[in-house]
Amino acid sequence: QVQLVESGGGLVQAGDSLRLSCAASGRSFSTYVLGWFRQAPGKEREFVSAISWSAGSTNYADSVKGRFTISRDNAKNTVYLQMNSLKPEDTAVYYCAARFLYGSTWAYWGQGTQVTISS
């Protein structure tokens, strides 16, 4: 079955950087989009960024544009989220997710990794 396993979260100070990883397994993702979402305490889960596995096209939430970069390593079946210039408001549980390229439902989710930014 499909598995998405996140890693790389932690506690850092404002202005620091972190790189999250999402190891994907269980199927070919060539026709899928892999994405990152986050959920802060008391808030709804929100979209952060996504990348199409095959073409590598990307998109970002306005709140992270210019600071976060999503990428993928096809050979390792891994998606990364490089997060720079972190702010306290970036504190959240970050989730990796996958959806079919021509669909709209994020069908697969990881268990999440905690990112905490201290001021």
mmCIF file with all atom_site columns, C-alpha atoms in Angstrom:
data_model
loop_
_atom_site.group_PDB
_atom_site.id
_atom_site.type_symbol
_atom_site.label_atom_id
_atom_site.label_alt_id
_atom_site.label_comp_id
_atom_site.label_asym_id
_atom_site.label_entity_id
_atom_site.label_seq_id
_atom_site.pdbx_PDB_ins_code
_atom_site.Cartn_x
_atom_site.Cartn_y
_atom_site.Cartn_z
_atom_site.occupancy
_atom_site.B_iso_or_equiv
_atom_site.pdbx_formal_charge
_atom_site.auth_seq_id
_atom_site.auth_comp_id
_atom_site.auth_asym_id
_atom_site.auth_atom_id
_atom_site.pdbx_PDB_model_num
ATOM 1   C CA . GLN A 1 1   ? 0.000  0.000  0.000   1.00 0.00 ? 1   GLN A CA 1
ATOM 2   C CA . VAL A 1 2   ? 1.010  3.614  -0.387  1.00 0.00 ? 2   VAL A CA 1
ATOM 3   C CA . GLN A 1 3   ? 3.122  5.021  2.404   1.00 0.00 ? 3   GLN A CA 1
ATOM 4   C CA . LEU A 1 4   ? 4.283  8.576  2.919   1.00 0.00 ? 4   LEU A CA 1
ATOM 5   C CA . VAL A 1 5   ? 6.771  9.044  5.718   1.00 0.00 ? 5   VAL A CA 1
ATOM 6   C CA . GLU A 1 6   ? 7.826  12.533 6.760   1.00 0.00 ? 6   GLU A CA 1
ATOM 7   C CA . SER A 1 7   ? 10.992 13.439 8.607   1.00 0.00 ? 7   SER A CA 1
ATOM 8   C CA . GLY A 1 8   ? 13.133 16.454 9.358   1.00 0.00 ? 8   GLY A CA 1
ATOM 9   C CA . GLY A 1 9   ? 10.948 18.423 11.729  1.00 0.00 ? 9   GLY A CA 1
ATOM 10  C CA . GLY A 1 10  ? 12.267 19.980 14.886  1.00 0.00 ? 10  GLY A CA 1
ATOM 11  C CA . LEU A 1 11  ? 12.655 23.053 17.054  1.00 0.00 ? 11  LEU A CA 1
ATOM 12  C CA . VAL A 1 12  ? 14.598 25.983 15.584  1.00 0.00 ? 12  VAL A CA 1
ATOM 13  C CA . GLN A 1 13  ? 14.795 29.719 16.072  1.00 0.00 ? 13  GLN A CA 1
ATOM 14  C CA . ALA A 1 14  ? 13.191 32.363 13.902  1.00 0.00 ? 14  ALA A CA 1
ATOM 15  C CA . GLY A 1 15  ? 15.305 32.994 10.818  1.00 0.00 ? 15  GLY A CA 1
ATOM 16  C CA . ASP A 1 16  ? 16.702 29.467 10.758  1.00 0.00 ? 16  ASP A CA 1
ATOM 17  C CA . SER A 1 17  ? 16.154 26.804 8.115   1.00 0.00 ? 17  SER A CA 1
ATOM 18  C CA . LEU A 1 18  ? 14.838 23.260 8.066   1.00 0.00 ? 18  LEU A CA 1
ATOM 19  C CA . ARG A 1 19  ? 14.458 20.667 5.347   1.00 0.00 ? 19  ARG A CA 1
ATOM 20  C CA . LEU A 1 20  ? 11.573 18.248 5.504   1.00 0.00 ? 20  LEU A CA 1
ATOM 21  C CA . SER A 1 21  ? 11.625 14.957 3.636   1.00 0.00 ? 21  SER A CA 1
ATOM 22  C CA . CYS A 1 22  ? 8.778  12.741 2.504   1.00 0.00 ? 22  CYS A CA 1
ATOM 23  C CA . ALA A 1 23  ? 9.686  9.211  1.491   1.00 0.00 ? 23  ALA A CA 1
ATOM 24  C CA . ALA A 1 24  ? 7.012  7.790  -0.798  1.00 0.00 ? 24  ALA A CA 1
ATOM 25  C CA . SER A 1 25  ? 6.488  4.093  -1.483  1.00 0.00 ? 25  SER A CA 1
ATOM 26  C CA . GLY A 1 26  ? 3.910  1.550  -2.557  1.00 0.00 ? 26  GLY A CA 1
ATOM 27  C CA . ARG A 1 27  ? 3.252  2.611  -6.144  1.00 0.00 ? 27  ARG A CA 1
ATOM 28  C CA . SER A 1 28  ? 4.572  4.587  -9.063  1.00 0.00 ? 28  SER A CA 1
ATOM 29  C CA . PHE A 1 29  ? 4.010  8.283  -8.541  1.00 0.00 ? 29  PHE A CA 1
ATOM 30  C CA . SER A 1 30  ? 4.674  9.313  -12.133 1.00 0.00 ? 30  SER A CA 1
ATOM 31  C CA . THR A 1 31  ? 1.054  10.466 -12.547 1.00 0.00 ? 31  THR A CA 1
ATOM 32  C CA . TYR A 1 32  ? 0.762  11.987 -9.103  1.00 0.00 ? 32  TYR A CA 1
ATOM 33  C CA . VAL A 1 33  ? 1.245  15.309 -7.390  1.00 0.00 ? 33  VAL A CA 1
ATOM 34  C CA . LEU A 1 34  ? 3.025  15.334 -4.043  1.00 0.00 ? 34  LEU A CA 1
ATOM 35  C CA . GLY A 1 35  ? 2.301  18.131 -1.652  1.00 0.00 ? 35  GLY A CA 1
ATOM 36  C CA . TRP A 1 36  ? 2.908  19.584 1.775   1.00 0.00 ? 36  TRP A CA 1
ATOM 37  C CA . PHE A 1 37  ? 0.218  20.817 4.111   1.00 0.00 ? 37  PHE A CA 1
ATOM 38  C CA . ARG A 1 38  ? 0.420  22.129 7.647   1.00 0.00 ? 38  ARG A CA 1
ATOM 39  C CA . GLN A 1 39  ? -1.843 22.450 10.627  1.00 0.00 ? 39  GLN A CA 1
ATOM 40  C CA . ALA A 1 40  ? -1.197 24.813 13.496  1.00 0.00 ? 40  ALA A CA 1
ATOM 41  C CA . PRO A 1 41  ? -2.879 24.364 16.889  1.00 0.00 ? 41  PRO A CA 1
ATOM 42  C CA . GLY A 1 42  ? -6.493 25.478 16.746  1.00 0.00 ? 42  GLY A CA 1
ATOM 43  C CA . LYS A 1 43  ? -6.380 26.078 12.999  1.00 0.00 ? 43  LYS A CA 1
ATOM 44  C CA . GLU A 1 44  ? -7.475 24.189 9.922   1.00 0.00 ? 44  GLU A CA 1
ATOM 45  C CA . ARG A 1 45  ? -5.040 22.283 7.790   1.00 0.00 ? 45  ARG A CA 1
ATOM 46  C CA . GLU A 1 46  ? -3.698 24.496 5.007   1.00 0.00 ? 46  GLU A CA 1
ATOM 47  C CA . PHE A 1 47  ? -1.922 23.957 1.740   1.00 0.00 ? 47  PHE A CA 1
ATOM 48  C CA . VAL A 1 48  ? 1.772  24.849 1.660   1.00 0.00 ? 48  VAL A CA 1
ATOM 49  C CA . SER A 1 49  ? 3.259  23.620 -1.598  1.00 0.00 ? 49  SER A CA 1
ATOM 50  C CA . ALA A 1 50  ? 3.013  20.923 -4.262  1.00 0.00 ? 50  ALA A CA 1
ATOM 51  C CA . ILE A 1 51  ? 5.046  19.425 -7.073  1.00 0.00 ? 51  ILE A CA 1
ATOM 52  C CA . SER A 1 52  ? 4.041  17.228 -9.976  1.00 0.00 ? 52  SER A CA 1
ATOM 53  C CA . TRP A 1 53  ? 6.141  14.114 -9.882  1.00 0.00 ? 53  TRP A CA 1
ATOM 54  C CA . SER A 1 54  ? 6.752  13.820 -13.608 1.00 0.00 ? 54  SER A CA 1
ATOM 55  C CA . ALA A 1 55  ? 7.014  17.389 -14.864 1.00 0.00 ? 55  ALA A CA 1
ATOM 56  C CA . GLY A 1 56  ? 8.285  18.954 -11.669 1.00 0.00 ? 56  GLY A CA 1
ATOM 57  C CA . SER A 1 57  ? 5.949  21.918 -11.854 1.00 0.00 ? 57  SER A CA 1
ATOM 58  C CA . THR A 1 58  ? 5.435  23.591 -8.507  1.00 0.00 ? 58  THR A CA 1
ATOM 59  C CA . ASN A 1 59  ? 3.102  25.901 -6.670  1.00 0.00 ? 59  ASN A CA 1
ATOM 60  C CA . TYR A 1 60  ? 3.158  27.581 -3.287  1.00 0.00 ? 60  TYR A CA 1
ATOM 61  C CA . ALA A 1 61  ? 0.903  29.254 -0.794  1.00 0.00 ? 61  ALA A CA 1
ATOM 62  C CA . ASP A 1 62  ? 1.423  33.014 -0.748  1.00 0.00 ? 62  ASP A CA 1
ATOM 63  C CA . SER A 1 63  ? 2.556  32.836 2.864   1.00 0.00 ? 63  SER A CA 1
ATOM 64  C CA . VAL A 1 64  ? 5.632  30.770 1.979   1.00 0.00 ? 64  VAL A CA 1
ATOM 65  C CA . LYS A 1 65  ? 6.554  32.044 -1.494  1.00 0.00 ? 65  LYS A CA 1
ATOM 66  C CA . GLY A 1 66  ? 10.172 33.096 -1.649  1.00 0.00 ? 66  GLY A CA 1
ATOM 67  C CA . ARG A 1 67  ? 11.018 31.267 1.574   1.00 0.00 ? 67  ARG A CA 1
ATOM 68  C CA . PHE A 1 68  ? 10.104 27.620 0.925   1.00 0.00 ? 68  PHE A CA 1
ATOM 69  C CA . THR A 1 69  ? 11.215 25.444 -1.975  1.00 0.00 ? 69  THR A CA 1
ATOM 70  C CA . ILE A 1 70  ? 9.737  22.084 -2.896  1.00 0.00 ? 70  ILE A CA 1
ATOM 71  C CA . SER A 1 71  ? 11.723 19.542 -4.876  1.00 0.00 ? 71  SER A CA 1
ATOM 72  C CA . ARG A 1 72  ? 11.782 15.845 -5.593  1.00 0.00 ? 72  ARG A CA 1
ATOM 73  C CA . ASP A 1 73  ? 14.359 13.139 -6.135  1.00 0.00 ? 73  ASP A CA 1
ATOM 74  C CA . ASN A 1 74  ? 12.826 10.595 -8.457  1.00 0.00 ? 74  ASN A CA 1
ATOM 75  C CA . ALA A 1 75  ? 15.565 8.040  -7.829  1.00 0.00 ? 75  ALA A CA 1
ATOM 76  C CA . LYS A 1 76  ? 14.940 8.140  -4.086  1.00 0.00 ? 76  LYS A CA 1
ATOM 77  C CA . ASN A 1 77  ? 11.146 8.528  -4.375  1.00 0.00 ? 77  ASN A CA 1
ATOM 78  C CA . THR A 1 78  ? 11.450 11.447 -1.988  1.00 0.00 ? 78  THR A CA 1
ATOM 79  C CA . VAL A 1 79  ? 9.987  14.934 -1.895  1.00 0.00 ? 79  VAL A CA 1
ATOM 80  C CA . TYR A 1 80  ? 11.676 17.711 0.025   1.00 0.00 ? 80  TYR A CA 1
ATOM 81  C CA . LEU A 1 81  ? 10.522 21.000 1.476   1.00 0.00 ? 81  LEU A CA 1
ATOM 82  C CA . GLN A 1 82  ? 13.359 23.403 2.101   1.00 0.00 ? 82  GLN A CA 1
ATOM 83  C CA . MET A 1 83  ? 12.170 26.040 4.542   1.00 0.00 ? 83  MET A CA 1
ATOM 84  C CA . ASN A 1 84  ? 14.252 29.179 4.983   1.00 0.00 ? 84  ASN A CA 1
ATOM 85  C CA . SER A 1 85  ? 13.738 32.358 6.980   1.00 0.00 ? 85  SER A CA 1
ATOM 86  C CA . LEU A 1 86  ? 11.389 30.535 9.284   1.00 0.00 ? 86  LEU A CA 1
ATOM 87  C CA . LYS A 1 87  ? 8.904  32.526 11.343  1.00 0.00 ? 87  LYS A CA 1
ATOM 88  C CA . PRO A 1 88  ? 7.040  31.642 14.540  1.00 0.00 ? 88  PRO A CA 1
ATOM 89  C CA . GLU A 1 89  ? 3.838  31.512 12.491  1.00 0.00 ? 89  GLU A CA 1
ATOM 90  C CA . ASP A 1 90  ? 5.308  28.606 10.515  1.00 0.00 ? 90  ASP A CA 1
ATOM 91  C CA . THR A 1 91  ? 4.946  26.479 13.637  1.00 0.00 ? 91  THR A CA 1
ATOM 92  C CA . ALA A 1 92  ? 2.698  23.538 12.782  1.00 0.00 ? 92  ALA A CA 1
ATOM 93  C CA . VAL A 1 93  ? 2.533  19.857 12.087  1.00 0.00 ? 93  VAL A CA 1
ATOM 94  C CA . TYR A 1 94  ? 3.591  19.397 8.480   1.00 0.00 ? 94  TYR A CA 1
ATOM 95  C CA . TYR A 1 95  ? 2.016  16.640 6.424   1.00 0.00 ? 95  TYR A CA 1
ATOM 96  C CA . CYS A 1 96  ? 3.018  15.092 3.145   1.00 0.00 ? 96  CYS A CA 1
ATOM 97  C CA . ALA A 1 97  ? 0.177  14.122 0.811   1.00 0.00 ? 97  ALA A CA 1
ATOM 98  C CA . ALA A 1 98  ? -0.379 12.695 -2.660  1.00 0.00 ? 98  ALA A CA 1
ATOM 99  C CA . ARG A 1 99  ? -3.130 13.014 -5.247  1.00 0.00 ? 99  ARG A CA 1
ATOM 100 C CA . PHE A 1 100 ? -3.658 11.835 -8.787  1.00 0.00 ? 100 PHE A CA 1
ATOM 101 C CA . LEU A 1 101 ? -2.427 14.390 -11.313 1.00 0.00 ? 101 LEU A CA 1
ATOM 102 C CA . TYR A 1 102 ? -5.856 14.772 -12.939 1.00 0.00 ? 102 TYR A CA 1
ATOM 103 C CA . GLY A 1 103 ? -7.841 14.636 -9.726  1.00 0.00 ? 103 GLY A CA 1
ATOM 104 C CA . SER A 1 104 ? -8.505 16.965 -6.825  1.00 0.00 ? 104 SER A CA 1
ATOM 105 C CA . THR A 1 105 ? -8.648 14.675 -3.815  1.00 0.00 ? 105 THR A CA 1
ATOM 106 C CA . TRP A 1 106 ? -5.554 14.234 -1.720  1.00 0.00 ? 106 TRP A CA 1
ATOM 107 C CA . ALA A 1 107 ? -5.909 10.507 -1.241  1.00 0.00 ? 107 ALA A CA 1
ATOM 108 C CA . TYR A 1 108 ? -2.764 9.647  0.667   1.00 0.00 ? 108 TYR A CA 1
ATOM 109 C CA . TRP A 1 109 ? -1.338 11.271 3.783   1.00 0.00 ? 109 TRP A CA 1
ATOM 110 C CA . GLY A 1 110 ? 1.672  10.859 5.983   1.00 0.00 ? 110 GLY A CA 1
ATOM 111 C CA . GLN A 1 111 ? 1.620  10.915 9.757   1.00 0.00 ? 111 GLN A CA 1
ATOM 112 C CA . GLY A 1 112 ? 3.076  14.410 10.022  1.00 0.00 ? 112 GLY A CA 1
ATOM 113 C CA . THR A 1 113 ? 6.187  15.959 11.506  1.00 0.00 ? 113 THR A CA 1
ATOM 114 C CA . GLN A 1 114 ? 6.262  18.752 14.067  1.00 0.00 ? 114 GLN A CA 1
ATOM 115 C CA . VAL A 1 115 ? 7.972  22.022 13.204  1.00 0.00 ? 115 VAL A CA 1
ATOM 116 C CA . THR A 1 116 ? 8.339  24.551 16.002  1.00 0.00 ? 116 THR A CA 1
ATOM 117 C CA . ILE A 1 117 ? 9.841  27.988 15.509  1.00 0.00 ? 117 ILE A CA 1
ATOM 118 C CA . SER A 1 118 ? 10.822 29.953 18.587  1.00 0.00 ? 118 SER A CA 1
ATOM 119 C CA . SER A 1 119 ? 10.974 33.744 18.522  1.00 0.00 ? 119 SER A CA 1
#
